[in-house]
Short mmCIF file of C-alpha atoms and ligand atoms in Angstrom, two decimals:
data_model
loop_
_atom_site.label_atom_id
_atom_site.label_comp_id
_atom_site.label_asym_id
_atom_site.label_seq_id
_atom_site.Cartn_x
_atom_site.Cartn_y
_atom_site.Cartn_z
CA UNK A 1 21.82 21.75 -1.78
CA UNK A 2 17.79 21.89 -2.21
CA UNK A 3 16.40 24.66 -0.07
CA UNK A 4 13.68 23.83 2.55
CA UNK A 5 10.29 24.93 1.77
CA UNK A 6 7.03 23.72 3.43
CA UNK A 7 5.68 21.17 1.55
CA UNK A 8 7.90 20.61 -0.98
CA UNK A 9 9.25 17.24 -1.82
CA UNK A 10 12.79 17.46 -2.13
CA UNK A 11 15.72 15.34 -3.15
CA UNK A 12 19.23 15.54 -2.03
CA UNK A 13 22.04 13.56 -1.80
CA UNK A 14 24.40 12.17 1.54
CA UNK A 15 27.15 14.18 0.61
CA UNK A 16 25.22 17.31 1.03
CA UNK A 17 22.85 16.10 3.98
CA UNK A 18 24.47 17.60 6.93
CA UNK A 19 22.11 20.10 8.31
CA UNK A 20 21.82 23.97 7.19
CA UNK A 21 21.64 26.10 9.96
CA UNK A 22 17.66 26.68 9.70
CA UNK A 23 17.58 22.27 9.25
CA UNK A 24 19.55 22.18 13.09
CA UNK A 25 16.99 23.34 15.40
CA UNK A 26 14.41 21.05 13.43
CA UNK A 27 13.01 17.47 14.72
CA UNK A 28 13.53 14.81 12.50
CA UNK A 29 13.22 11.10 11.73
CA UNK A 30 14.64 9.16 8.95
CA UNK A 31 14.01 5.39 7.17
CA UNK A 32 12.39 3.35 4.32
CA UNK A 33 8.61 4.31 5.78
CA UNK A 34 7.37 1.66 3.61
CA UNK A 35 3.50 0.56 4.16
CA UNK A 36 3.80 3.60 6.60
CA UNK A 37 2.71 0.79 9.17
CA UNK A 38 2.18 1.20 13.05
CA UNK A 39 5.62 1.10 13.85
CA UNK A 40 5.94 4.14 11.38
CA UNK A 41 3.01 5.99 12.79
CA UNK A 42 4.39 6.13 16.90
CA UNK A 43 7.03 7.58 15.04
CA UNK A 44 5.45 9.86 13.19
CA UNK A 45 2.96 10.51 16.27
CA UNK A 46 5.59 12.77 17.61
CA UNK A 47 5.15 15.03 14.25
CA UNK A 48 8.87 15.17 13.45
CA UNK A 49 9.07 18.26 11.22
CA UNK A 50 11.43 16.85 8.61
CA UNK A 51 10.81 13.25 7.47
CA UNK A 52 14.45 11.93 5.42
CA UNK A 53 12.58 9.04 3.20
CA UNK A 54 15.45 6.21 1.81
CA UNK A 55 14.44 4.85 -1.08
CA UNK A 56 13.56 1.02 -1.23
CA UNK A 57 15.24 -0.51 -4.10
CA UNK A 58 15.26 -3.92 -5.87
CA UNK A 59 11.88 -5.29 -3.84
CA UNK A 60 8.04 -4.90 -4.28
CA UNK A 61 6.91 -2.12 -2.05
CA UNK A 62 3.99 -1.95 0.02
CA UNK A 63 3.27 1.87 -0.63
CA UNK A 64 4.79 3.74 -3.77
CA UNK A 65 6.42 7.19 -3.61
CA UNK A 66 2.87 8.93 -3.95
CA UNK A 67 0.68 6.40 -1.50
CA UNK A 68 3.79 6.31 1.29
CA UNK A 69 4.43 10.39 1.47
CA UNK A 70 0.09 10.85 1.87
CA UNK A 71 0.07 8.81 4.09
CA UNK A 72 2.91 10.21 6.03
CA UNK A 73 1.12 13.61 6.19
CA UNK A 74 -1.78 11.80 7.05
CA UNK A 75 -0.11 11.03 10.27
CA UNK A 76 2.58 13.35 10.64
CA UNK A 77 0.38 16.41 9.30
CA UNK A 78 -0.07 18.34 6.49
CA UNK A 79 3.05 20.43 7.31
CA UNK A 80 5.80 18.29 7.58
CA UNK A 81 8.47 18.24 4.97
CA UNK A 82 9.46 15.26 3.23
CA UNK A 83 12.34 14.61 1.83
CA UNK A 84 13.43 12.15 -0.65
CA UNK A 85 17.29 11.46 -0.17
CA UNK A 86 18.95 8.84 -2.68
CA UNK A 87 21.51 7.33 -0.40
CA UNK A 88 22.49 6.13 3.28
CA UNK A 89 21.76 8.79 5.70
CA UNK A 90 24.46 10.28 7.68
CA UNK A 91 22.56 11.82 10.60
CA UNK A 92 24.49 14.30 12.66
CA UNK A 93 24.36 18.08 13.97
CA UNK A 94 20.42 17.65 14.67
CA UNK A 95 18.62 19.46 17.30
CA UNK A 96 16.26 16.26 17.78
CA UNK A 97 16.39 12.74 16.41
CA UNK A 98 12.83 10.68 16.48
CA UNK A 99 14.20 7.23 16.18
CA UNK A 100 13.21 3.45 17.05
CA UNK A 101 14.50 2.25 20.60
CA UNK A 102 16.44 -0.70 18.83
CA UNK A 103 17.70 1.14 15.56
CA UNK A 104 21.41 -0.13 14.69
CA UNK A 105 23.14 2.79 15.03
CA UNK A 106 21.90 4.23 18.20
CA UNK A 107 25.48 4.90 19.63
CA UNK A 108 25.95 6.85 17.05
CA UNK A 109 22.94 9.25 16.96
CA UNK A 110 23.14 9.59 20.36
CA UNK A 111 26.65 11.07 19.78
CA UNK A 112 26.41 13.27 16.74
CA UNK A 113 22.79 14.93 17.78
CA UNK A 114 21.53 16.77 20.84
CA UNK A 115 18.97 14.69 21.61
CA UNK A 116 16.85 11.48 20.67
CA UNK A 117 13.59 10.58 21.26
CA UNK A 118 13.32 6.63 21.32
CA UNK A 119 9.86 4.90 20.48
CA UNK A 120 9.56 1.41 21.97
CA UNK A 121 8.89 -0.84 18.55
CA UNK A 122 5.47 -1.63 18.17
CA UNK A 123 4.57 -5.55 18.45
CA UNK A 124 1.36 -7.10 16.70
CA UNK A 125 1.46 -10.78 18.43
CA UNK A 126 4.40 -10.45 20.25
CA UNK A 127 6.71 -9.29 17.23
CA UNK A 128 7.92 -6.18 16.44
CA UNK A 129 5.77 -4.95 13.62
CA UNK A 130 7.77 -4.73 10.13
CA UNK A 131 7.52 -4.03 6.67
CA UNK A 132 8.88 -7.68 5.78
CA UNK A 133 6.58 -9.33 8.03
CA UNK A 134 3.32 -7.16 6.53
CA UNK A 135 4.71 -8.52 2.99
CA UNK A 136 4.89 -12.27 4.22
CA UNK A 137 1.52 -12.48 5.51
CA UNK A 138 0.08 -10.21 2.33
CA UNK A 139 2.07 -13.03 0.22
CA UNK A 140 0.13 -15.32 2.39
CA UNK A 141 -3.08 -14.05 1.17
CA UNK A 142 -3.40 -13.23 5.53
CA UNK A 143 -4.81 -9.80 4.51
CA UNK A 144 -6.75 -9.14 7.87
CA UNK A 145 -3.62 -9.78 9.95
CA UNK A 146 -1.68 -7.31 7.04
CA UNK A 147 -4.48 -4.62 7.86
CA UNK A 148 -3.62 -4.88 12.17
CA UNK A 149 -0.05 -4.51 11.51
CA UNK A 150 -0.43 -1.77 9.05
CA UNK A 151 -3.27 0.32 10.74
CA UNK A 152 -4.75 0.81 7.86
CA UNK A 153 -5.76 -1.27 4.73
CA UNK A 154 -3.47 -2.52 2.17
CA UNK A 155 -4.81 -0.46 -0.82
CA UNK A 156 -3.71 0.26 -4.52
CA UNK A 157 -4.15 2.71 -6.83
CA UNK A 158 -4.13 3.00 -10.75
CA UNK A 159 -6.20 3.13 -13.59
CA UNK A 160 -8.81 1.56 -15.05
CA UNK A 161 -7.59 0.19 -18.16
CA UNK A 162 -9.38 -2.06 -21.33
CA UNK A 163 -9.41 -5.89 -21.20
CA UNK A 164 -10.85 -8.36 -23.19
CA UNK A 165 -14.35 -7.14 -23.10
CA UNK A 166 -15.34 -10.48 -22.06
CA UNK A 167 -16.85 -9.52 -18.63
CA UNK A 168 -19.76 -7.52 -19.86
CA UNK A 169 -20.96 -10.84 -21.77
CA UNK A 170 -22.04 -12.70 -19.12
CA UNK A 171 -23.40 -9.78 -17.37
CA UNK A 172 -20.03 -9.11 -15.20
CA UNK A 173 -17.81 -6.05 -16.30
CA UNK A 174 -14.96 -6.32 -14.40
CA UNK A 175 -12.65 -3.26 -14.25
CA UNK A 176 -9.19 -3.61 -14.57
CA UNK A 177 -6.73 -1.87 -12.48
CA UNK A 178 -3.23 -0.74 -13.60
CA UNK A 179 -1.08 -0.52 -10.96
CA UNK A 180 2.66 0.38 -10.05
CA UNK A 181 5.50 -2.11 -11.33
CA UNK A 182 7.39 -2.08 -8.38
CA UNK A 183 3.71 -2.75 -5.86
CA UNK A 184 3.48 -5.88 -3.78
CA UNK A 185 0.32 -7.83 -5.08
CA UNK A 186 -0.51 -10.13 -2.44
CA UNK A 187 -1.55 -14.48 -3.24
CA UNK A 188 -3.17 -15.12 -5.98
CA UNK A 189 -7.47 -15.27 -5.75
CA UNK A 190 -10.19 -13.80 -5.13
CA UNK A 191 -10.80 -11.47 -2.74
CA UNK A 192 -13.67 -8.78 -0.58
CA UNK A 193 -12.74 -5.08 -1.36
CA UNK A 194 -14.12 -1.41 -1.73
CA UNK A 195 -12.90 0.61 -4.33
CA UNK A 196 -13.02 4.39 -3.94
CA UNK A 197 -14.56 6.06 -7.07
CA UNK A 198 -14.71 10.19 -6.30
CA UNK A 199 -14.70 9.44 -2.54
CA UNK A 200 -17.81 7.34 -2.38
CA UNK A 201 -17.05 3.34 -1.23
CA UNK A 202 -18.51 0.45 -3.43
CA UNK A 203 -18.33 -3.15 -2.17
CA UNK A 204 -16.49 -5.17 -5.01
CA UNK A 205 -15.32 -9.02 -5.44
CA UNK A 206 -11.71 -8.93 -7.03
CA UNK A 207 -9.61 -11.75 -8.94
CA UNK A 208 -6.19 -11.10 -8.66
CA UNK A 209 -3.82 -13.06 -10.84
CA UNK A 210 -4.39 -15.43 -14.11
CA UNK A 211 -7.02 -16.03 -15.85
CA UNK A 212 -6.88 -19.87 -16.67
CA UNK A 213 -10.56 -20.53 -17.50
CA UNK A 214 -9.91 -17.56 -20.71
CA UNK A 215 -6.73 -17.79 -21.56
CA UNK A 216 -3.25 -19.48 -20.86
CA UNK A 217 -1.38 -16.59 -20.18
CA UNK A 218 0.25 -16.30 -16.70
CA UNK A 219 -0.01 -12.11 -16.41
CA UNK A 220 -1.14 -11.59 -13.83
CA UNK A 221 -4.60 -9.28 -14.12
CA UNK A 222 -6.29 -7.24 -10.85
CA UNK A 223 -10.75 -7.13 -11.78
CA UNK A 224 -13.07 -6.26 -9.61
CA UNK A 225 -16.55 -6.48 -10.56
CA UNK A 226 -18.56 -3.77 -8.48
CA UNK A 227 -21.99 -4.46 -6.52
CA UNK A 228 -24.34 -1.40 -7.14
CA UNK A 229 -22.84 0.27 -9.25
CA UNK A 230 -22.91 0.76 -13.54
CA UNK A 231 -20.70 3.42 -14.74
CA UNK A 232 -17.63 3.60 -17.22
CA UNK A 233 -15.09 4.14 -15.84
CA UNK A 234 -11.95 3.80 -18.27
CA UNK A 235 -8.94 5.92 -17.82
CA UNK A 236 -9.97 7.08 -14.01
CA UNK A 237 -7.52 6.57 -11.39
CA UNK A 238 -8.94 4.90 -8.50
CA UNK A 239 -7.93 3.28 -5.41
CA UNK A 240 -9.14 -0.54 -3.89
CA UNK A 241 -8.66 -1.86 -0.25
CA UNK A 242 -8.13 -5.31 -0.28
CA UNK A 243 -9.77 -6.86 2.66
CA UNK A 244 -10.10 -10.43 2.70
CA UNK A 245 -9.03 -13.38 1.25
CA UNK A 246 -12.02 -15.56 -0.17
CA UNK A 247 -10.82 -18.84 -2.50
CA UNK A 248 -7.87 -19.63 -4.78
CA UNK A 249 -8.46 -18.94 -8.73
CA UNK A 250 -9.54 -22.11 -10.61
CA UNK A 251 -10.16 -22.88 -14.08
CA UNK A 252 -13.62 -23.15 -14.86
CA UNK A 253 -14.87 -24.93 -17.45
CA UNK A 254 -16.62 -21.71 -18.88
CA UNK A 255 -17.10 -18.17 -18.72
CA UNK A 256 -20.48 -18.42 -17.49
CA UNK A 257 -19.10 -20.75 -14.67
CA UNK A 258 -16.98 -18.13 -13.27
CA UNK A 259 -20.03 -16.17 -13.47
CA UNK A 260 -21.82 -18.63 -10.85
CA UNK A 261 -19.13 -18.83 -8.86
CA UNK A 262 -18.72 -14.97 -8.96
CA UNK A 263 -22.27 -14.86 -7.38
CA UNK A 264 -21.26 -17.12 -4.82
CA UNK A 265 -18.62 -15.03 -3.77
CA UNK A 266 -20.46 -11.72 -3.41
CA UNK A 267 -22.90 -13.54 -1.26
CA UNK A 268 -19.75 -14.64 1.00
CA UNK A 269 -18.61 -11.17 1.17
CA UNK A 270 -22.43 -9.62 1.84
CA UNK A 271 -22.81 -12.23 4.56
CA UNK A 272 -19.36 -10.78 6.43
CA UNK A 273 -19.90 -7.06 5.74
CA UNK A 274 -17.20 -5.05 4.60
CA UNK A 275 -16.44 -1.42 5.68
C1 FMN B 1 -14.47 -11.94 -8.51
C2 FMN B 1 -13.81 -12.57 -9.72
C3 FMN B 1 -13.39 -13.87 -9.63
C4 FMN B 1 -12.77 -14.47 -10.73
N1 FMN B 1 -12.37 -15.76 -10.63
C5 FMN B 1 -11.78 -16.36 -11.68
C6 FMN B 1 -11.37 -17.72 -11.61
O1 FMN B 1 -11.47 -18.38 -10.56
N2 FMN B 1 -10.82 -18.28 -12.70
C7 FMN B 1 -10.66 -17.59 -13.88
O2 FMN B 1 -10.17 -18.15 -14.83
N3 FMN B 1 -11.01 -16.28 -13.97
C8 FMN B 1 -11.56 -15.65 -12.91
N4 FMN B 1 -11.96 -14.34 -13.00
C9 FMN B 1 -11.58 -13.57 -14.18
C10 FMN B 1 -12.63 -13.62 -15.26
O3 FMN B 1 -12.39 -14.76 -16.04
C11 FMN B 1 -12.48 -12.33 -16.06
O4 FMN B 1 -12.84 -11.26 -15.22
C12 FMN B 1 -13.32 -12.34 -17.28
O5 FMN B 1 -12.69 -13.16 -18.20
C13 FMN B 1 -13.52 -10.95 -17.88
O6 FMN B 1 -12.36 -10.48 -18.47
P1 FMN B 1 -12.25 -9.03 -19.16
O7 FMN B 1 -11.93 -8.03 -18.07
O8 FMN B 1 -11.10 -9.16 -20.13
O9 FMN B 1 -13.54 -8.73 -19.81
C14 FMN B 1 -12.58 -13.72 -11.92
C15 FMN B 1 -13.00 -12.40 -11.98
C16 FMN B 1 -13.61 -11.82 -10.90
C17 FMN B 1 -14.07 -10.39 -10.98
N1 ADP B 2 -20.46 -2.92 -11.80
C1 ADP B 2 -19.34 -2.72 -12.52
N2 ADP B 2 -18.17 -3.30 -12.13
C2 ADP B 2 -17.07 -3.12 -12.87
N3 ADP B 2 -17.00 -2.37 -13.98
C3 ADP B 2 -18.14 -1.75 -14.41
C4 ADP B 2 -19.34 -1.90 -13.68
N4 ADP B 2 -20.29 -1.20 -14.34
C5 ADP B 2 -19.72 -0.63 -15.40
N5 ADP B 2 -18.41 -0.95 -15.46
C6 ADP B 2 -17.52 -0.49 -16.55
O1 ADP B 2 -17.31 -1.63 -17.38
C7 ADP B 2 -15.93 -1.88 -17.61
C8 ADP B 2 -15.64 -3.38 -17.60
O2 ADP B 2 -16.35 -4.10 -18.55
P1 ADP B 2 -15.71 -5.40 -19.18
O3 ADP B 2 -16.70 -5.99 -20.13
O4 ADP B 2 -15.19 -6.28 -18.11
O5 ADP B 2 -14.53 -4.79 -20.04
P2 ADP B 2 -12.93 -4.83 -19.83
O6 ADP B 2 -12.53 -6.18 -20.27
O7 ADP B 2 -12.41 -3.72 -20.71
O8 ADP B 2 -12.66 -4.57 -18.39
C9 ADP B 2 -15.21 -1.19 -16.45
O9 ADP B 2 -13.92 -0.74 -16.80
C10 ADP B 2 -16.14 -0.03 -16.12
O10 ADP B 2 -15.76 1.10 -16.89
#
C-alpha cells in the first residue's frame, strides 16, 4: 500500500484502497475530474483533503494527467493529496465523503461512511454541467459555451516543434504545437487564442487541422501565428487557450492567399478583444 505524504501523487490499486487508519478521519472525494469543470470545482470548493482520481480510458480527454491534477490544486489547494487509483473505487470506512447529490451509488456511501456531503450538480442552461457535454460543444467548434461550463478556458500544452518552414516565407511563422495523444482537439479551423510564453499572454490566430492549400495530407497540425511577438521558440513547452471559433479551413489557391486571409482574421479577432 503507498504511504500518504503531502503532495505526493500516488497510485494504488482497489484491492488495497480501504482506508489506513491516518486515511479514516480524512475528507475525501473521488471521480474521473476530467476538464476539472464547474461541477468539479463545488466539489472541490469544500477542499476535500484526499482527491481518488479514476483514470479515463479509451476517449480523448479534456485535461491530461499533468493539466487535470494543477488544476485540481488550483481549486482544492496546494495541499491536497491526489491520488491516482487504476481501478473502480470501493469507498467505505471514510470519516467524510464529498460527493454529487445524484451520484449512482449514493445508498451505498451513505452506508459504508460516516458522513456525506452532497453538492447539488451544477447546471449551465438548465443541464447539469458534464465532461461529455463540454466535449460535444468543443467538437462543435462552440468554444465560448465550452469556456462557461468549464470555468476556465479550454487550453493545451506541448511543444513547439519544426514544420515545413513554409510560414516564415510569406512573412507568417506559425509555431507548431505538440500536444498529448490522448487530448480532445476541438472542430477543425481557425480560431482567437493567447498562448502563454514564460507567463506573459500574446494574442495569436490558430489553424487547427489540415493543411489542404500545402499539402494533401489529413494530419491534423495545431499553428498559431503570434501578433507582437518575434522570438524562436523551438523545443519550449507552452500552453494556448483556445477562445473562439472564427471560419472553417479552406484550400486556398496559394500560400500567399492564406496569408491574406490570415490578416483578415487577426483583424476579426482585434476587433472582439481577447483576454
Ligand atoms: C491562422 C491560420 C489560418 C490558417 N488557415 C489555413 C487554411 O484555411 N487553409 C490551409 O490550407 N492552411 C491554413 N493554415 C496553415 C498554413 O497553410 C500553414 O501555417 C503554412 O503552410 C505554414 O506551415 P509551416 O508551419 O509548415 O511553415 C493556416 C495557418 C494559420 C496560422
Ligand atoms: N510571431 C510569431 N509567431 C509564431 N512563431 C514565431 C513568431 N516569431 C517567431 N516565431 C518562431 O518561428 C517559428 C515558426 O516559423 P515557421 O516558418 O512557420 O517554421 P515551422 O514550419 O518550423 O513552424 C516558431 O516555431 C517560432 O519559433
Amino acid at each position: 500500500m503507498a504511504t500518504l505524504g503531502s503532495n505526493n501523487d500516488l497510485l494504488c490499486n482497489w484491492a488495497s484502497f480501504l482506508p489506513k487508519a491516518e486515511e479514516a478521519g480524512m475528507s475525501v472525494a473521488f471521480g474521473h475530474f476530467d476538464g476539472v469543470h464547474r461541477g468539479h470545482q463545488a466539489i472541490l470548493a469544500h477542499k476535500p483533503e484526499n482527491i481518488y482520481i479514476q483514470p479515463v480510458t479509451g476517449q480523448a480527454v479534456l485535461t491530461t494527467d499533468e493539466e487535470r491534477d494543477a488544476l485540481i490544486r488550483q481549486y482544492a489547494g496546494e495541499q491536497c493529496n491526489i491520488i491516482h487509483v487504476d481501478k473502480r473505487l470501493e469507498t467505505k470506512g471514510f470519516n467524510s465523503v464529498i460527493v454529487g447529490s445524484h451520484h449512482p451509488a449514493l445508498a451505498s456511501l451513505k452506508e459504508h461512511n460516516a458522513k456525506l456531503d452532497l453538492i447539488e450538480p451544477v447546471l449551465y442552461k438548465d443541464e447539469p454541467i458534464t465532461a461529455d457535454r463540454i466535449t460535444d460543444t468543443l467538437l462543435r467548434g462552440e468554444i465560448e459555451e465550452a469556456e462557461e461550463m468549464l470555468g476556465h478556458p479550454y487550453a493545451m500544452t506541448g511543444e513547439v516543434v519544426y514544420g515545413r518552414q513554409l510560414g516564415r516565407t510569406v512573412g507568417m511563422p506559425t509555431v507548431n504545437l505538440k500536444i498529448a495523444t490522448n487530448k480532445l482537439i476541438p472542430r477543425h479551423g481557425v480560431y482567437g487564442t493567447i498562448t502563454i510564453v514564460d507567463g506573459v499572454r500574446y494574442i495569436g490566430v490558430t489553424s487547427i487541422g489540415p493543411r489542404p492549400t500545402v499539402d494533401d495530407y489529413p494530419t491534423v497540425t495545431i499553428e498559431t501565428f503570434l501578433l507582437y511577438f518575434n522570438r524562436d521558440l523551438y523545443g519550449q513547452v507552452i500552453t494556448m487557450e483556445i477562445k473562439n471559433f472564427i471560419r472553417p479551413i479552406t484550400k486556398f489557391e496559394s500560400l500567399q492567399a492564406v496569408r491574406e486571409q490570415v490578416d483578415k482574421d487577426v483583424l476579426f479577432v482585434l476587433e472582439k478583444g481577447l483576454e
